[in-house]
Coordinates of C-alpha atoms in Angstrom, one line a residue:
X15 CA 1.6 -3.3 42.9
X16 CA 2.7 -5.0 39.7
X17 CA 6.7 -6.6 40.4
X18 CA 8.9 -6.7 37.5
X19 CA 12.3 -8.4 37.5
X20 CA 14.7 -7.5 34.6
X21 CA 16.8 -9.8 33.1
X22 CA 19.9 -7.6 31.8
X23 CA 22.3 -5.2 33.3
X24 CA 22.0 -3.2 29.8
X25 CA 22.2 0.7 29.3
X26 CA 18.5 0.4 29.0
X27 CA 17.9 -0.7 32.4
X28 CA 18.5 2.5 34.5
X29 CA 15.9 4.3 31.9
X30 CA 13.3 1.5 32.0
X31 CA 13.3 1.6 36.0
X32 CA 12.8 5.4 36.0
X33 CA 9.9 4.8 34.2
X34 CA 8.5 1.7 36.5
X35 CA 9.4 4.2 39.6
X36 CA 7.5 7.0 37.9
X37 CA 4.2 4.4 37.0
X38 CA 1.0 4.4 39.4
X39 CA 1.1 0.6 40.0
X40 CA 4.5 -0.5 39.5
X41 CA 8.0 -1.8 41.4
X42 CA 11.0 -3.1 40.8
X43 CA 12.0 -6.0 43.2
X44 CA 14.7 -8.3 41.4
X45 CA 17.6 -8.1 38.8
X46 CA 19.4 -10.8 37.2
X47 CA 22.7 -10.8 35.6
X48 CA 25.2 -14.2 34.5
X49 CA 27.1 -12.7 36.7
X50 CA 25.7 -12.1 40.2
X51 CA 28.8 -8.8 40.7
X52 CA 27.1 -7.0 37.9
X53 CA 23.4 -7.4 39.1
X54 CA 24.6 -6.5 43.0
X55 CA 26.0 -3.3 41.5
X56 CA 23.5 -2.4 39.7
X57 CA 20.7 -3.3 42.5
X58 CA 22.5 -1.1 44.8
X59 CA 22.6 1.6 41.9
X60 CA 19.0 1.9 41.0
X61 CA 17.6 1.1 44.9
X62 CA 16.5 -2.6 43.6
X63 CA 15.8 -5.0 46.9
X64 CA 16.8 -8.5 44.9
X65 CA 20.0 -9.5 42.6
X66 CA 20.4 -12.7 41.3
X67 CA 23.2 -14.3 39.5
X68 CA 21.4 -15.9 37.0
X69 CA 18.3 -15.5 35.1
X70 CA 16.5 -18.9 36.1
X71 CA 16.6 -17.6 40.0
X72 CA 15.0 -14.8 39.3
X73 CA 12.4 -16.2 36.9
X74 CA 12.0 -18.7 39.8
X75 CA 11.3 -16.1 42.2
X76 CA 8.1 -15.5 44.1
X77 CA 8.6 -11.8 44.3
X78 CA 8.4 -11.3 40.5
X79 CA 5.0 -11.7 38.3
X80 CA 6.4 -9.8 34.8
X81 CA 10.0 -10.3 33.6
X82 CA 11.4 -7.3 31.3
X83 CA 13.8 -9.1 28.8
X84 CA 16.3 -6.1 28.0
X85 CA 19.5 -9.1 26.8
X86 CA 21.0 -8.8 24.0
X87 CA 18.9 -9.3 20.7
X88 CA 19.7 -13.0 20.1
X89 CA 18.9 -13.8 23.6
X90 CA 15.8 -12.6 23.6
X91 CA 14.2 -15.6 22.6
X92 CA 15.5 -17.9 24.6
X93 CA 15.2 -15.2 27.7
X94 CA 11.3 -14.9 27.2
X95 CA 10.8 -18.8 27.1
X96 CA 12.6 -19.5 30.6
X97 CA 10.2 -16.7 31.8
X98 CA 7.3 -18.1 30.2
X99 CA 8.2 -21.8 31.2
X100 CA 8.4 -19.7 34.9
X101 CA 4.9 -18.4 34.5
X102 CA 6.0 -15.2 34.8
X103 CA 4.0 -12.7 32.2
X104 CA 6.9 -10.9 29.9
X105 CA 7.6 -7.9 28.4
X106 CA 10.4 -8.4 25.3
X107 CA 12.6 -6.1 24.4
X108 CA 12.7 -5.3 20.2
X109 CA 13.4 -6.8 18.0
X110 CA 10.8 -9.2 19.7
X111 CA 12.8 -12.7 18.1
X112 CA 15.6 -13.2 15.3
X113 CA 13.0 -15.8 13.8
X114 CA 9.1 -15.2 12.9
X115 CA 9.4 -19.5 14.3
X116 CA 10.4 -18.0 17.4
X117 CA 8.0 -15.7 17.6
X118 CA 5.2 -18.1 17.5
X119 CA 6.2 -20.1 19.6
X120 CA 6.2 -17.9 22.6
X121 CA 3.2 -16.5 21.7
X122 CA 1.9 -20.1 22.1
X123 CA 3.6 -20.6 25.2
X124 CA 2.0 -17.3 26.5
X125 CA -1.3 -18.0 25.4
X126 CA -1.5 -22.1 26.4
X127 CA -0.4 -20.7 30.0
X128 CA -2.7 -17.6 30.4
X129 CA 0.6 -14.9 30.1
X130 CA 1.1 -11.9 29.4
X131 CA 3.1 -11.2 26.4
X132 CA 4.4 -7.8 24.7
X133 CA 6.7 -6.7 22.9
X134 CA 8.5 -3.3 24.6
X135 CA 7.8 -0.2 22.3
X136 CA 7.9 2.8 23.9
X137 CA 7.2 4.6 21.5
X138 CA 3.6 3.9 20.6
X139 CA 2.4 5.1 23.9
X140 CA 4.1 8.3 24.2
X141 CA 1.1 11.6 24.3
X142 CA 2.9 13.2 21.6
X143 CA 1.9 9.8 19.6
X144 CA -1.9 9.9 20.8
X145 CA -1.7 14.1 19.6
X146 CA -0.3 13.0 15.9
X147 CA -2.9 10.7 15.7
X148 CA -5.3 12.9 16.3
X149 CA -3.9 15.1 14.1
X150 CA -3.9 12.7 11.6
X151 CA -7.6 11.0 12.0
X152 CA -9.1 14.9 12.1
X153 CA -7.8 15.4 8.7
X154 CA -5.9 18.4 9.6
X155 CA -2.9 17.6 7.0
X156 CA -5.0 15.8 5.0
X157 CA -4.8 12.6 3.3
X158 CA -1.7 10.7 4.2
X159 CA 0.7 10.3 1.2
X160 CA 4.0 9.1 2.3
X161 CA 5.7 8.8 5.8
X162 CA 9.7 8.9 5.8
X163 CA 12.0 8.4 8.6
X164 CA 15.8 8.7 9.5
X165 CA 17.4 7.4 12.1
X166 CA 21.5 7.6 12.6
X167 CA 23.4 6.5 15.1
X168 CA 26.9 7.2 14.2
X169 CA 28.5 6.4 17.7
X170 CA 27.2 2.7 18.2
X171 CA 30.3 0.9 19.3
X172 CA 29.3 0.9 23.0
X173 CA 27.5 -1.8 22.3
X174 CA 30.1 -4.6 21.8
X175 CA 27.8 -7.1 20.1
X176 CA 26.4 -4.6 17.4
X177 CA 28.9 -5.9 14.5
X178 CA 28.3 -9.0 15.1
X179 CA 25.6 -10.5 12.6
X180 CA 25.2 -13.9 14.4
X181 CA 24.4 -12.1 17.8
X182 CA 21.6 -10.7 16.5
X183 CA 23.8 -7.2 15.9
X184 CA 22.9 -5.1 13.0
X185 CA 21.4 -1.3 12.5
X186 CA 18.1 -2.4 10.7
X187 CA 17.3 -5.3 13.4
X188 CA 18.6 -2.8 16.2
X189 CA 16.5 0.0 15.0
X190 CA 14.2 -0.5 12.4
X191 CA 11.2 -2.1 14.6
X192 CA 10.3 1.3 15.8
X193 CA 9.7 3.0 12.7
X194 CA 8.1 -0.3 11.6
X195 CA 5.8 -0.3 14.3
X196 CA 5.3 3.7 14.6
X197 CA 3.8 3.8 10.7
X198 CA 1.9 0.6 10.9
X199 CA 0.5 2.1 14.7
X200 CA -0.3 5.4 12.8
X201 CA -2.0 4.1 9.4
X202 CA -4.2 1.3 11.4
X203 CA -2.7 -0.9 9.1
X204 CA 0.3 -2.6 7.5
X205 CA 2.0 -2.8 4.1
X206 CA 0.5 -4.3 1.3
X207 CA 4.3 -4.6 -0.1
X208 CA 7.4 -4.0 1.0
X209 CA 11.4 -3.9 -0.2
X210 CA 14.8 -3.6 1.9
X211 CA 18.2 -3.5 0.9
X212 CA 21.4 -3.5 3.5
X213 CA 24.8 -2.7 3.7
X214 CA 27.6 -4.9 4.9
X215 CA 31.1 -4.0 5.7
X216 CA 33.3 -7.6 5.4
X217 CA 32.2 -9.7 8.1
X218 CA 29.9 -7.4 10.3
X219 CA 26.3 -6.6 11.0
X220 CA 24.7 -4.3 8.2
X221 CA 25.7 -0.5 8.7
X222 CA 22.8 1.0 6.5
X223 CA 19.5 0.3 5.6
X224 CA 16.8 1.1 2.9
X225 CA 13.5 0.3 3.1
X226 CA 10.3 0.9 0.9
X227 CA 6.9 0.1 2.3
X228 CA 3.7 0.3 0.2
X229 CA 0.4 0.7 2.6
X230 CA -2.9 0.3 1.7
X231 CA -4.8 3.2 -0.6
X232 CA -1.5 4.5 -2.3
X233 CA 0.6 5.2 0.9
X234 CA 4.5 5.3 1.0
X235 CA 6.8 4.6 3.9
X236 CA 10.6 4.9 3.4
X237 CA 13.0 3.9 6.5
X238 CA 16.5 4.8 6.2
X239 CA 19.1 3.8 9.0
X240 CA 22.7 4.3 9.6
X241 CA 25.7 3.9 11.9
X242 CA 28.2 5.4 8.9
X243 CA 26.7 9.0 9.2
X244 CA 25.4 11.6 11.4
X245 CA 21.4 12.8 10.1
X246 CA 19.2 14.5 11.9
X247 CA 16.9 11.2 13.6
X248 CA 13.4 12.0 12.3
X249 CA 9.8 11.1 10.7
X250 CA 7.6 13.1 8.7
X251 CA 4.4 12.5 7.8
X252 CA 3.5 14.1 4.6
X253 CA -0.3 14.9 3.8
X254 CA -1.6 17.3 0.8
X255 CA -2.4 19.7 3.5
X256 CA 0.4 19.8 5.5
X257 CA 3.5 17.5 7.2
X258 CA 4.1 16.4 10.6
X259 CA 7.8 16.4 11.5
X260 CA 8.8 14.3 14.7
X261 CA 12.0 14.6 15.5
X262 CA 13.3 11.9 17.8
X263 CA 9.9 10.2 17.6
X264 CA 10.4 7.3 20.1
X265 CA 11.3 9.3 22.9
X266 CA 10.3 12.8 22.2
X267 CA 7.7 15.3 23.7
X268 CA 7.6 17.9 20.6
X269 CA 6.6 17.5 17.0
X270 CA 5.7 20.4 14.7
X271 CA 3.1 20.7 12.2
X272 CA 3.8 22.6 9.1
X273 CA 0.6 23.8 6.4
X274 CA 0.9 24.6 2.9
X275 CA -0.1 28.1 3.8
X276 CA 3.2 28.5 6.2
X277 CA 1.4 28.2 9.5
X278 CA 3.2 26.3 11.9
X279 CA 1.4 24.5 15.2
X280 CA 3.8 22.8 17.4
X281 CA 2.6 19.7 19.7
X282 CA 4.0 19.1 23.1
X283 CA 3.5 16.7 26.0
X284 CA 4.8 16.6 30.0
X285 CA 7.2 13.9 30.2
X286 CA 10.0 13.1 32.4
X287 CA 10.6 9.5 31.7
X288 CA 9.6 8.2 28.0
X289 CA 8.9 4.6 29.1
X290 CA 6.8 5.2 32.1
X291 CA 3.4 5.3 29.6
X292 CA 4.4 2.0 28.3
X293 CA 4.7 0.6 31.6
X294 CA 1.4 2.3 32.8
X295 CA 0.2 0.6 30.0
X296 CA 1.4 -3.3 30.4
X297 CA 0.3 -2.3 34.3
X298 CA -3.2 -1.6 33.1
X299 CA -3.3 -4.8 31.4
X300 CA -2.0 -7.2 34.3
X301 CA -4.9 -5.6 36.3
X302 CA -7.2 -6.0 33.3
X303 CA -6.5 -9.7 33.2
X304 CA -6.1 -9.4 29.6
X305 CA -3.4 -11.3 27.8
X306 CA -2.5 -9.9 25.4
X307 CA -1.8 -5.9 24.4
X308 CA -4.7 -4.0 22.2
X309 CA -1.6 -1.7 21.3
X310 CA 1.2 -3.6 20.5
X311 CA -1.0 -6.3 19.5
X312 CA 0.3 -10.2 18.5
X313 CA -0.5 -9.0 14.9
X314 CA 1.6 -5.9 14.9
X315 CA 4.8 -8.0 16.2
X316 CA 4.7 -11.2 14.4
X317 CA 4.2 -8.7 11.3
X318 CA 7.2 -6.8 11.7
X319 CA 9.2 -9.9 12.5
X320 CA 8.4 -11.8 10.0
X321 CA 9.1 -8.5 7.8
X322 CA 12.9 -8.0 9.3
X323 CA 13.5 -11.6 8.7
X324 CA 12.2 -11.6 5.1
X325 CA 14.6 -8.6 4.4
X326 CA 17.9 -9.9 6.2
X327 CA 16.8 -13.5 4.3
X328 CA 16.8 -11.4 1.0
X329 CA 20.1 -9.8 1.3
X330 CA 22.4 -12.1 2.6

């Protein structure tokens, strides 16, 4: 079995240890708050055997070889590195690092000690993801033209760090790695250009997002991401045969296909947890030996870092 140890007591953890309980070749056996309350509540919560009260004891602890890093966003660097320094392999919540620096520099520290290193997105391993591929590749909506996503998320105050810009808070840091990631995952390839512009209310994190992508032979991506209303959360992917609309397209298990003639095909996929195919997947590489993902590659990350940095450098 492949242990992980999760630094954070998050809203994400309960989901991401469904998925490691539903995976072939993975367990849970430590998690580590700064506080060691929160992490004994949460142990007993989700059945986990270890709790620790800081992240170096659990980074320290024989009973752990991959550390999930679910802190909050301007943690993350420094989280990965203790793990790393730990020789433990990681797995990094998004956005990867505030800094494409930062980036590197794990990545070094991963590949000098023969670690594991990924960046956590779901969302690229989901069925439904492998179907639209397919879809895609067989030419059945022909050419790809433009791909367009929303994503809203009008009720974000739970998370007490979001409006604050220095924390690493922020809609288009919070959210925009996964349709980042999704088109570039889809197209094989990543833009040739690209163009953002945010939002700030006085003195918080941006609140909306706009941004253009140009891909390779005279494809279009548009991004647009809010807190301030309440959209539909989707992607489309427009061909001159057809569109694929995804709805939810990080988590889901549907997406619908729509011809120019008006036939409709819909996709679906068996699912009960949506992060159980990416931890299948980091599972498969531990045993693999490998070092690094052939998915959510070195490339893809430091490419979509060094993009979100670029964009927040541009409009502040």
């Amino acid at each position: 079995m492949i242990h992980y140890g999760i630094l954070s007591t998050a809203q994400v953890v309960p989901r991401f240890v469904a998925g490691v309980k539903e995976s072939k070749e993975g367990t849970v056996s430590a998690i580590a708050s700064r506080g060691i309350e929160k992490a004994q509540k949460m142990a007993q919560e989700l059945d986990i055997p270890n709790a620790f009260g800081s992240y170096e004891e659990l980074c320290q602890s024989e009973d752990v070889d991959i550390v999930y890093v679910a802190v909050y966003n301007k943690a993350h660097y420094e989280a990965a590195k203790l793990a790393l320094l730990n020789h433990k392999h990681v797995l990094l919540e998004k956005p990867f690092t505030m800094t494409l620096a930062q980036a590197e520099e794990l990545f070094t520290i991963a590949e000098e000690r023969k670690l594991f290193l990924m960046e956590a997105q779901k969302a690229l391993f989901l069925p439904i993801t492998d179907q639209i591929q397919q879809i895609i590749q067989a030419g059945k909506i022909g050419a790809v033209r433009w791909l367009d996503s929303v994503t809203a998320y009008p009720n974000i105050d739970h998370i007490s760090w979001f409006r604050d810009l220095s924390a690493g808070g922020g809609i288009f840091r919070g959210a925009g790695t996964y349709p980042l990631e999704y088109m570039q995952h889809l197209l094989k390839t990543s833009p040739a250009e690209f163009k953002g512009t945010l939002t700030f209310p006085e003195g918080q994190s941006d609140a909306q997002a706009q941004v253009t992508l140009s891909f390779p032979n005279g494809v279009l991506g548009t991004i647009f991401l809010t807190v301030d209303l309440d959209l539909p959360k989707q992607m489309i992917i427009y061909g001159d045969k057809g569109k694929i609309i995804v709805p939810d397209f990080w988590k889901t298990d549907t997406a619908e296909i729509e011809y120019l003639d008006g036939q409709r095909e819909t996709l679906h996929s068996s699912q009960n947890s949506e992060f159980v195919f990416e931890v299948d997947h980091v599972n498969a590489c531990l045993k693999q030996g490998r070092l690094e993902s052939p998915v959510v590659t070195k490339e893809l990350t430091l490419k979509t870092v060094a993009m979100t940095e670029a964009i927040y450098k541009s409009n502040l």
